[in-house]
XYZ file of C-alpha atoms in Angstrom:
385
model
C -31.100 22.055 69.741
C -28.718 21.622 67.411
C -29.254 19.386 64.135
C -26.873 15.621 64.291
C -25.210 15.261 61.307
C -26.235 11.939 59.295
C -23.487 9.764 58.534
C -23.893 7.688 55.402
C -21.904 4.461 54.865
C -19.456 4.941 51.890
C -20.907 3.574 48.920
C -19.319 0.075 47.277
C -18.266 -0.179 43.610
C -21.276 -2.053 43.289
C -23.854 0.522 44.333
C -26.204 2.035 41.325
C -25.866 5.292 43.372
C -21.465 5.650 42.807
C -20.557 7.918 39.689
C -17.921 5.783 38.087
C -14.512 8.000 37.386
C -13.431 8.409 34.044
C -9.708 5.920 33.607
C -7.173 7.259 31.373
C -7.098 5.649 28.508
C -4.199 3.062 27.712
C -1.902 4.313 25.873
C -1.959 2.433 21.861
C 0.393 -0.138 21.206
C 3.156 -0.001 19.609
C 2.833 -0.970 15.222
C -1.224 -2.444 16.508
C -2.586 -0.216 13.712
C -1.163 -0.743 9.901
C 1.114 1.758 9.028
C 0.996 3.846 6.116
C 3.647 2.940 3.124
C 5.881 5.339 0.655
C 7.350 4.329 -2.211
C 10.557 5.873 -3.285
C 12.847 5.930 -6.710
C 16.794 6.404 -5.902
C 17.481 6.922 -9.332
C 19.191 10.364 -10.094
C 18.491 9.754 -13.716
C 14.981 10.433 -15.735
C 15.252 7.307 -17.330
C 15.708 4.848 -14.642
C 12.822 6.695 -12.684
C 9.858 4.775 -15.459
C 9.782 1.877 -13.534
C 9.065 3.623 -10.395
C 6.324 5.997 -11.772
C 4.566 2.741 -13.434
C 4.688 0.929 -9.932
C 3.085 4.140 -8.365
C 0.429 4.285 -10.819
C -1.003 1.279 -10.292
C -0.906 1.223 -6.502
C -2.802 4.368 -7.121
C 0.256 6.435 -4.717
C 2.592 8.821 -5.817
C 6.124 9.091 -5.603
C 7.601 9.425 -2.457
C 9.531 13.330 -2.379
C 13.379 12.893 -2.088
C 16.481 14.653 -4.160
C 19.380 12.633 -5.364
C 21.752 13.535 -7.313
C 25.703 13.935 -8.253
C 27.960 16.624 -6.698
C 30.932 18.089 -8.793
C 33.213 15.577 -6.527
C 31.526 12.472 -8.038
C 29.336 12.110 -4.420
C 26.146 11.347 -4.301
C 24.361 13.102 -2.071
C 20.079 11.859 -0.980
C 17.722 14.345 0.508
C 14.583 12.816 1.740
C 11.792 15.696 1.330
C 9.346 14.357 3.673
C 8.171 12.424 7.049
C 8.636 8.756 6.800
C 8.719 8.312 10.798
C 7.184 4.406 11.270
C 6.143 4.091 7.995
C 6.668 1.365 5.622
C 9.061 2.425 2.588
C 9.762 0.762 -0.638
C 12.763 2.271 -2.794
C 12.537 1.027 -6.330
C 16.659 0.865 -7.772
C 16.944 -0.096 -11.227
C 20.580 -0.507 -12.577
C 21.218 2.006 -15.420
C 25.153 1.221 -17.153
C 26.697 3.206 -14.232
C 26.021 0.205 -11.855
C 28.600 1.384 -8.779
C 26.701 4.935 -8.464
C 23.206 3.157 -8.872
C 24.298 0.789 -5.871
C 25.938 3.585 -3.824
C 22.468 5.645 -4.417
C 20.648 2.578 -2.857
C 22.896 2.442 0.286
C 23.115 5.835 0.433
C 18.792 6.282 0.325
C 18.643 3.464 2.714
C 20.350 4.751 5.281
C 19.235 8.338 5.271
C 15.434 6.569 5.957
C 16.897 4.243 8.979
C 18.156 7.706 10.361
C 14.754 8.993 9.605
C 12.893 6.475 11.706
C 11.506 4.194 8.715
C 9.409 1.010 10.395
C 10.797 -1.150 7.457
C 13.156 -0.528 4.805
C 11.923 -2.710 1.304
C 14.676 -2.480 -1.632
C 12.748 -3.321 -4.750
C 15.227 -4.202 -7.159
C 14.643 -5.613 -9.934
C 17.879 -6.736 -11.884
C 20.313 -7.469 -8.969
C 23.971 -5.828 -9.320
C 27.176 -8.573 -9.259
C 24.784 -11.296 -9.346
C 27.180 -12.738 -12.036
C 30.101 -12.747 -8.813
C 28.347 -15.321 -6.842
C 31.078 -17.824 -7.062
C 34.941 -17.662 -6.133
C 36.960 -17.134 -9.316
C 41.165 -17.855 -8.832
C 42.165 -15.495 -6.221
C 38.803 -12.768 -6.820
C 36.338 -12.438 -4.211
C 32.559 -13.480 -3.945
C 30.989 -9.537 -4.711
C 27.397 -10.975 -4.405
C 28.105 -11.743 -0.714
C 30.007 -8.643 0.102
C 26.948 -6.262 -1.583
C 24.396 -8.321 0.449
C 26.168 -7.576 3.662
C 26.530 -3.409 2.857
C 22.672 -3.426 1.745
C 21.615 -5.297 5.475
C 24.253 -2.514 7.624
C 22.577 0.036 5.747
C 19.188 -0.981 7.019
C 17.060 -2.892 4.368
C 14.733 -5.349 5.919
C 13.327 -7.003 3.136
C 14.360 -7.167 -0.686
C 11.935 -7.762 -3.635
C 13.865 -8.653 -6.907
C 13.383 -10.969 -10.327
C 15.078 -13.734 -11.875
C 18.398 -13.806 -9.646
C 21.473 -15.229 -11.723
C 21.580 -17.714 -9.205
C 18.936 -18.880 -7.059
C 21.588 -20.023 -4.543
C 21.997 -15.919 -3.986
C 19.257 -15.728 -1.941
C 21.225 -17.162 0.932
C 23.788 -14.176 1.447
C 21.126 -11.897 2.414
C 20.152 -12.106 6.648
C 16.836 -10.679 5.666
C 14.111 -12.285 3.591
C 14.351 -12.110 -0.277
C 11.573 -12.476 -2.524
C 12.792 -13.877 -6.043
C 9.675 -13.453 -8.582
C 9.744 -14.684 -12.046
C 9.255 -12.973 -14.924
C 8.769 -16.229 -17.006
C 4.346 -15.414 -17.056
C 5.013 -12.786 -18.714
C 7.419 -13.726 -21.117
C 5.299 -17.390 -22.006
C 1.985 -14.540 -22.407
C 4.061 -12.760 -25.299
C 4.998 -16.074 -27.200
C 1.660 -17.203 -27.090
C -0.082 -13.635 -27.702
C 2.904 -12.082 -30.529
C 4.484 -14.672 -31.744
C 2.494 -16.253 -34.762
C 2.067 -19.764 -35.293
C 3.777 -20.457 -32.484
C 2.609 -24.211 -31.692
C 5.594 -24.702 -34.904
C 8.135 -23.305 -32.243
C 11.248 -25.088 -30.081
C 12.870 -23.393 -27.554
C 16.234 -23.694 -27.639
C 18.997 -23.591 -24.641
C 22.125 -21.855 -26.186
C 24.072 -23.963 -23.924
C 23.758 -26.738 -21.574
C 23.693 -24.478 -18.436
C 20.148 -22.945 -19.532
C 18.612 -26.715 -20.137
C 16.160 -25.995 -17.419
C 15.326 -23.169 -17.748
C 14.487 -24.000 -21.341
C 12.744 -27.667 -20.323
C 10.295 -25.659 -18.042
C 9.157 -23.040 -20.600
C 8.818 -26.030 -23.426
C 6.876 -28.483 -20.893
C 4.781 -25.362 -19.956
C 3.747 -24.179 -23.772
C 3.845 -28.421 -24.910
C 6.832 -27.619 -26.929
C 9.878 -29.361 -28.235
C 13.442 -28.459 -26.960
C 16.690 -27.919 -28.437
C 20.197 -27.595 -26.750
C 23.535 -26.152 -28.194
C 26.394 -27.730 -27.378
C 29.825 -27.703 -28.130
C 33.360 -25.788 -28.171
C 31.671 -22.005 -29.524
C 30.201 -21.929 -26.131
C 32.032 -20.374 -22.971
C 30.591 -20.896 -19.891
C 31.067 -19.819 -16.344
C 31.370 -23.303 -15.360
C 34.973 -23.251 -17.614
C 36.721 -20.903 -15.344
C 38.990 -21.836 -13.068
C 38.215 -21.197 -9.589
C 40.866 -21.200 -6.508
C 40.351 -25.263 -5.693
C 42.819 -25.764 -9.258
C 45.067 -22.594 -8.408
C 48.372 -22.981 -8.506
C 48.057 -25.435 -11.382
C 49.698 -28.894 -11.393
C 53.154 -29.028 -12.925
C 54.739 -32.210 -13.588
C 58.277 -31.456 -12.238
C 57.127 -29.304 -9.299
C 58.444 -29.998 -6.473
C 55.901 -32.083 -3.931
C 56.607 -33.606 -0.549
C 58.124 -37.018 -0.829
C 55.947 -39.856 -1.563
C 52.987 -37.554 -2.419
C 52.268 -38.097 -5.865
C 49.418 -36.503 -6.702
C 47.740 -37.595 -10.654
C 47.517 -34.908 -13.402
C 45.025 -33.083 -14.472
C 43.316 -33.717 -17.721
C 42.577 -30.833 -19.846
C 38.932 -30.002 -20.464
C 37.927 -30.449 -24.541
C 34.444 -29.841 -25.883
C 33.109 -31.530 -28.836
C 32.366 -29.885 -32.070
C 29.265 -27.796 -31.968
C 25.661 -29.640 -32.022
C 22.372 -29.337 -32.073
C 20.301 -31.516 -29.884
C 17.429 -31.799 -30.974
C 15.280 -31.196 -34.483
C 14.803 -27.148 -35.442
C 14.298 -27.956 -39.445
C 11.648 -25.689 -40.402
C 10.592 -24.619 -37.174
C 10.585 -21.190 -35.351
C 13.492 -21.427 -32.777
C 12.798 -19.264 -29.572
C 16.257 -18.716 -27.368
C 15.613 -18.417 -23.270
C 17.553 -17.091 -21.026
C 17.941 -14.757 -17.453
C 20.359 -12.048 -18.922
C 21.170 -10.847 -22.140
C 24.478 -8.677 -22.058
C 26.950 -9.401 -24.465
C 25.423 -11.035 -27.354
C 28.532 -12.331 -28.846
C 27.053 -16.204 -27.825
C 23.401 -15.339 -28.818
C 24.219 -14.366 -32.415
C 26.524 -17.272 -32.692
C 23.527 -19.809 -31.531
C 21.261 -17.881 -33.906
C 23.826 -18.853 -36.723
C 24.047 -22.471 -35.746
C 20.332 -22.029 -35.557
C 19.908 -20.793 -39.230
C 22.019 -23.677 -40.866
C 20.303 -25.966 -39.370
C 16.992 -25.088 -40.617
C 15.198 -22.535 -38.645
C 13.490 -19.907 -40.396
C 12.047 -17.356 -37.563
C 14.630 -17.024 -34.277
C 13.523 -14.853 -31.528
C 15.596 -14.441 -28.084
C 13.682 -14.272 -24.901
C 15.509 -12.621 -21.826
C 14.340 -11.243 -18.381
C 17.163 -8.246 -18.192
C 17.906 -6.608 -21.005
C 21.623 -5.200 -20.399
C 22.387 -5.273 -23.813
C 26.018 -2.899 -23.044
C 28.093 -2.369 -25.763
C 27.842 -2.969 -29.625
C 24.515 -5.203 -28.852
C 22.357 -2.910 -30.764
C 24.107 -2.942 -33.800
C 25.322 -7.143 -33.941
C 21.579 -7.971 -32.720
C 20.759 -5.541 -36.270
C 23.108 -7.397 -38.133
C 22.475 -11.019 -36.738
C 20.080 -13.376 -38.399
C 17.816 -12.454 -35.259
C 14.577 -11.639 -35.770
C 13.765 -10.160 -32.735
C 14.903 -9.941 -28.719
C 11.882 -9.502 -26.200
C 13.317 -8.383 -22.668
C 11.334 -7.239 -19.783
C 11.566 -3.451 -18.482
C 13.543 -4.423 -15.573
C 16.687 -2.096 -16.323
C 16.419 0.984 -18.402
C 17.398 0.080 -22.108
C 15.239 3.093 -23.976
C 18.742 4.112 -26.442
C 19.249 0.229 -27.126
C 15.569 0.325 -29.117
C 16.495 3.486 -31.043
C 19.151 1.786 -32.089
C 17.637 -1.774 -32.838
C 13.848 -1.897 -33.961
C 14.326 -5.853 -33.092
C 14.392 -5.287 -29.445
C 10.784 -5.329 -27.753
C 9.926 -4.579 -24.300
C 7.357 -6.545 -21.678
C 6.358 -4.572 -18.773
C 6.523 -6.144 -15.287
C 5.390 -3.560 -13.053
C 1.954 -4.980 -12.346
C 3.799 -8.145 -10.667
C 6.041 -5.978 -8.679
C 2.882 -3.253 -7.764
C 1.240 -6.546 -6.427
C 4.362 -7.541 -4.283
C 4.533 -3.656 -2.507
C 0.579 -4.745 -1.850
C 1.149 -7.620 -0.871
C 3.940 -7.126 1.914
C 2.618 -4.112 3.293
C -0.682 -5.383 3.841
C 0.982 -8.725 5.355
C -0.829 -11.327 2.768
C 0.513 -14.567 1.177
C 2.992 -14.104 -2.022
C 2.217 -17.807 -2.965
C -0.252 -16.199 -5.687
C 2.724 -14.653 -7.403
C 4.260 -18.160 -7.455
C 1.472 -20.340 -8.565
C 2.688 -22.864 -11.313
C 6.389 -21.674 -10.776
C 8.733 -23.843 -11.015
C 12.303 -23.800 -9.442
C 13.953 -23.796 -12.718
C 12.372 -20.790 -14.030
């Protein structure tokens, strides 16, 4: 006879004798991991490229592989030398004298990594170009603005810089801006180098830098000086477009509009607020360029009784003749941070010192590509620093 076949019930899912099947796997999520980081100089110049390799060293990375350099037309022209494909980047731009092919060399780097697939594009820069041309002047332009807009269409995402000439700058960028202080570091080297410093004032060499100057004395428990009067030149003097064309008494106005006349500005004589007899006077201020106005205020500062003056700056510009007037002034000494390249200046002047700020903007790379807090970096900052 032949043998019946046995027909077994399909098993359920839930019988212990079904094999499961393997399932694919999902496929990963897009950015769920951490991506890697490189950090990159865009400096075409062996001197502007310290900064960078400092940074580098103390994240413990090395220096991302690119070429930039200067064709015999005046271009520049970036190569980058390696993948960068959803990767974090940093490019660290500081501003050497030639500041147009500095910025160009930013854009220029910035856009070659968008192109190259770059997850985020950070410019770490520490002395900001134009920051001076943040405010209409006559019939100029507002540069700041106009340099903030090229830096977001060439793809930065995020900008890390120090001590911006004015804090107001921050909102021209569509991105976020981080705007550390180099004021820690600067308040470490008058209490670490500066002997007998509890016999020191710090001194605003005009009114515009009060604040600046109030926070550093409250800070060290210091007295404060200001310099007033009509050897000072501020930005605040200039005339912007709101008094262009200026009033003339027989112009010719729409009748019955009669509008009053303006009264020409006049500063006082030149004054010392406050008591610097015998006492170290310590200028403070966010640039030091020409340093026409700082040797003048050290002047003042010597007939009035000071014995010791130092000059304490964030960016050390120092274009021009300020080697040799800071060599000739009654000076003492000018202590700038390492934010722009100024190597030549101190083989010219022995007076100028240098504080390096690399470990506060090693811990801000950290920082952002890890996704932690930067309050630490602000801790007991104030808003006038």
């Amino acid at each position: 006879m032949p043998k019946k076949l046995l027909l077994l019930p399909p098993l359920s899912a839930s019988s212990p004798f079904r094999v499961p099947r393997a399932r694919p796997a999902p496929p990963p999520a897009m950015n769920a991991a951490r991506t890697g980081y490189r950090v990159f100089s865009a400096n075409s110049t062996a001197a502007c490229t310290e900064l960078a390799k400092r940074i580098t060293e103390r994240l413990g990375a090395e220096l991302g592989k690119s070429v930039v350099y200067q064709e015999t037309n005046g271009e520049t022209r970036v190569e980058i030398k390696e993948s960068v494909r959803g990767q974090d980047i940093f490019i660290i731009q500081t501003i050497p004298r030639d500041v147009n092919t500095a910025v160009m060399e930013l854009l220029i780097m910035a856009y070659a990594l968008k192109t190259a697939c770059a997850r985020n594009i950070i410019g770490v820069i520490p002395y900001f170009p134009y920051s001076k041309q943040s405010k209409m002047r006559k019939r100029g332009s507002i540069v700041c603005k106009l340099l903030a807009s090229m830096l977001a269409k060439a793809g930065l995402t995020h900008i890390i810089t120090m001590d911006l000439h004015q804090k107001e700058i921050q909102g021209f960028f569509s991105f976020p801006v981080d705007n550390l202080r180099a004021s820690p570091f600067l308040l470490q080297y008058i209490q670490e180098e500066i002997p007998n410093y509890r016999n020191a004032v710090i001194v605003a060499k005009s009114p515009d830098a009060a604040k600046r100057a109030q926070s550093y004395a409250e800070r060290l428990r210091l007295g404060l000086a200001v310099i007033h009067g009509e050897a000072q030149c501020t930005e605040l003097d200039m005339d912007d477009g709101r008094h262009s064309p200026p009033m003339v008494k027989n112009a010719t106005l729409h009748p019955g509009l009669e509008l009053p006349l303006m009264m020409a500005k006049e500063k006082p004589p030149i004054t010392v607020v406050g008591d610097v007899g015998g006492r170290i006077a310590i200028i403070v201020d966010d640039i030091i360029d020409d340093v026409e106005s700082f040797v003048a205020a050290a002047e003042i500062l010597k007939e009035r009784g000071a014995y010791k003056i130092y000059v304490m700056a964030t960016h050390g510009i120092l274009s021009a003749e300020a080697p040799r007037l800071i060599e000739e002034s009654s000076i003492d000494e000018v202590v700038v941070t390492n934010t722009v390249p100024h190597e030549v200046q101190k083989l010219q002047c022995p007076k100028i010192k240098t504080v390096d700020i690399s470990l506060i903007l090693s811990e801000a790379i950290r920082r952002i590509h890890n996704g932690e807090s930067m309050a630490y970096l602000f801790r007991n900052i104030t808003v006038d620093d």
